[in-house]
Coordinates of C-alpha atoms in Angstrom, one line a residue:
X24 CA 28.6 -40.9 -24.6
X25 CA 25.2 -42.2 -25.5
X26 CA 24.7 -41.4 -29.2
X27 CA 20.9 -41.4 -28.8
X28 CA 20.6 -39.0 -25.9
X29 CA 19.2 -36.1 -28.0
X30 CA 17.2 -38.2 -30.4
X31 CA 13.8 -36.7 -31.2
X32 CA 14.7 -33.5 -29.4
X33 CA 13.5 -30.3 -30.9
X34 CA 15.7 -27.5 -29.6
X35 CA 17.1 -26.9 -26.1
X36 CA 20.6 -27.4 -24.8
X37 CA 22.3 -30.7 -23.9
X38 CA 25.1 -30.7 -21.4
X39 CA 26.9 -33.9 -20.6
X40 CA 30.0 -34.5 -18.4
X41 CA 31.0 -32.5 -15.5
X42 CA 30.5 -28.7 -15.7
X43 CA 32.2 -26.3 -13.4
X44 CA 30.7 -22.9 -12.4
X45 CA 29.8 -20.9 -15.5
X46 CA 28.4 -17.4 -15.8
X47 CA 25.9 -15.9 -18.3
X48 CA 22.8 -17.2 -19.9
X49 CA 22.2 -20.3 -21.9
X50 CA 19.7 -19.5 -24.6
X51 CA 18.3 -22.1 -27.0
X52 CA 16.8 -19.5 -29.3
X53 CA 16.6 -15.8 -29.8
X54 CA 17.2 -13.7 -26.7
X55 CA 15.6 -10.3 -26.7
X56 CA 17.4 -7.9 -24.3
X57 CA 16.1 -4.4 -23.8
X58 CA 14.1 -2.6 -26.4
X59 CA 14.6 -3.1 -30.2
X60 CA 15.8 -0.1 -32.3
X61 CA 13.3 1.8 -34.4
X62 CA 15.3 1.0 -37.5
X63 CA 15.1 -2.7 -36.7
X64 CA 11.4 -2.5 -36.1
X65 CA 10.8 -0.6 -39.3
X66 CA 12.8 -3.2 -41.3
X67 CA 10.8 -6.1 -39.7
X68 CA 7.5 -4.4 -40.4
X69 CA 8.4 -3.1 -43.9
X70 CA 6.6 -5.9 -45.8
X71 CA 3.4 -5.2 -43.8
X72 CA 3.6 -1.5 -44.6
X73 CA 4.0 -2.2 -48.3
X74 CA 0.9 -4.4 -48.3
X75 CA -1.0 -1.7 -46.5
X76 CA 0.1 0.9 -49.1
X77 CA -1.2 -1.4 -51.8
X78 CA -4.6 -1.9 -50.1
X79 CA -7.8 0.0 -50.8
X80 CA -7.7 3.7 -50.0
X81 CA -10.7 3.1 -47.7
X82 CA -8.8 0.7 -45.5
X83 CA -5.4 2.4 -45.5
X84 CA -5.8 5.1 -42.8
X85 CA -7.1 2.7 -40.2
X86 CA -4.6 0.0 -41.2
X87 CA -1.7 2.5 -41.0
X88 CA -2.8 3.6 -37.6
X89 CA -2.9 0.0 -36.4
X90 CA 0.6 -0.6 -37.9
X91 CA 1.9 2.4 -36.1
X92 CA 0.4 1.3 -32.8
X93 CA 1.9 -2.2 -33.4
X94 CA 5.3 -0.7 -33.9
X95 CA 4.9 1.5 -30.8
X96 CA 3.9 -1.5 -28.7
X97 CA 6.6 -3.7 -30.2
X98 CA 9.2 -1.0 -29.4
X99 CA 8.7 -1.9 -25.6
X100 CA 10.5 -5.1 -26.2
X101 CA 9.8 -7.7 -23.5
X102 CA 7.6 -5.1 -21.8
X103 CA 5.1 -5.2 -24.7
X104 CA 1.6 -6.2 -23.9
X105 CA 0.9 -9.5 -25.7
X106 CA -2.9 -9.0 -25.7
X107 CA -2.5 -5.5 -27.3
X108 CA -0.1 -6.9 -30.0
X109 CA -2.5 -9.8 -30.7
X110 CA -5.5 -7.4 -31.0
X111 CA -3.6 -5.1 -33.3
X112 CA -2.4 -8.0 -35.6
X113 CA -5.9 -9.4 -35.7
X114 CA -7.4 -6.0 -36.5
X115 CA -4.9 -5.2 -39.1
X116 CA -5.5 -8.4 -41.0
X117 CA -9.2 -7.8 -40.6
X118 CA -8.8 -4.5 -42.5
X119 CA -6.3 -5.8 -45.0
X120 CA -6.7 -9.6 -45.5
X121 CA -3.7 -9.6 -47.9
X122 CA -1.5 -8.6 -45.0
X123 CA -1.8 -12.0 -43.3
X124 CA 1.3 -13.5 -44.9
X125 CA 3.4 -10.3 -44.4
X126 CA 2.4 -10.2 -40.7
X127 CA 3.3 -13.9 -40.2
X128 CA 6.6 -13.3 -42.0
X129 CA 7.3 -10.2 -39.9
X130 CA 6.8 -12.1 -36.7
X131 CA 9.2 -14.7 -38.0
X132 CA 12.0 -12.3 -37.6
X133 CA 14.1 -12.5 -34.4
X134 CA 13.2 -9.0 -33.3
X135 CA 9.3 -9.7 -33.3
X136 CA 9.4 -13.4 -32.5
X137 CA 11.4 -12.6 -29.4
X138 CA 8.4 -10.6 -28.0
X139 CA 5.6 -12.9 -29.2
X140 CA 3.6 -14.3 -26.3
X141 CA 0.9 -17.0 -26.2
X142 CA -2.0 -14.7 -27.3
X143 CA -0.2 -13.3 -30.3
X144 CA 1.1 -16.8 -31.1
X145 CA -2.5 -18.0 -31.2
X146 CA -3.5 -15.3 -33.6
X147 CA -0.4 -16.0 -35.8
X148 CA -1.3 -19.7 -35.8
X149 CA -4.8 -18.8 -36.9
X150 CA -3.4 -16.7 -39.7
X151 CA -1.2 -19.7 -40.8
X152 CA -4.2 -21.9 -40.8
X153 CA -3.0 -24.1 -37.9

């Protein structure tokens, strides 16, 4: 077998040799199936909620509403609207700038990274300074 076959590769699946018929999915990352549980979403978004609670009282009500809407949209799993999620993330960080790192961290969890589309990815990259 060629030792250099996967050199420089960043992720994916390498299969060499002969393969018979196989069933199931081959997933090179997190696979989101169905809709996430409420408890899992609350755990993923907990750092964001904590930052909101520490924010100024003027920003809290609207930020809490955006966080609730974000949780509701994310609860749709793969059926979530990427543009809606991106707009909510951007608006939330606009209200509570200190929430940027908590939001980026939350979307690093498997439950939220699995539903992140290109528009939300763009907003998260902007928050990371990329």
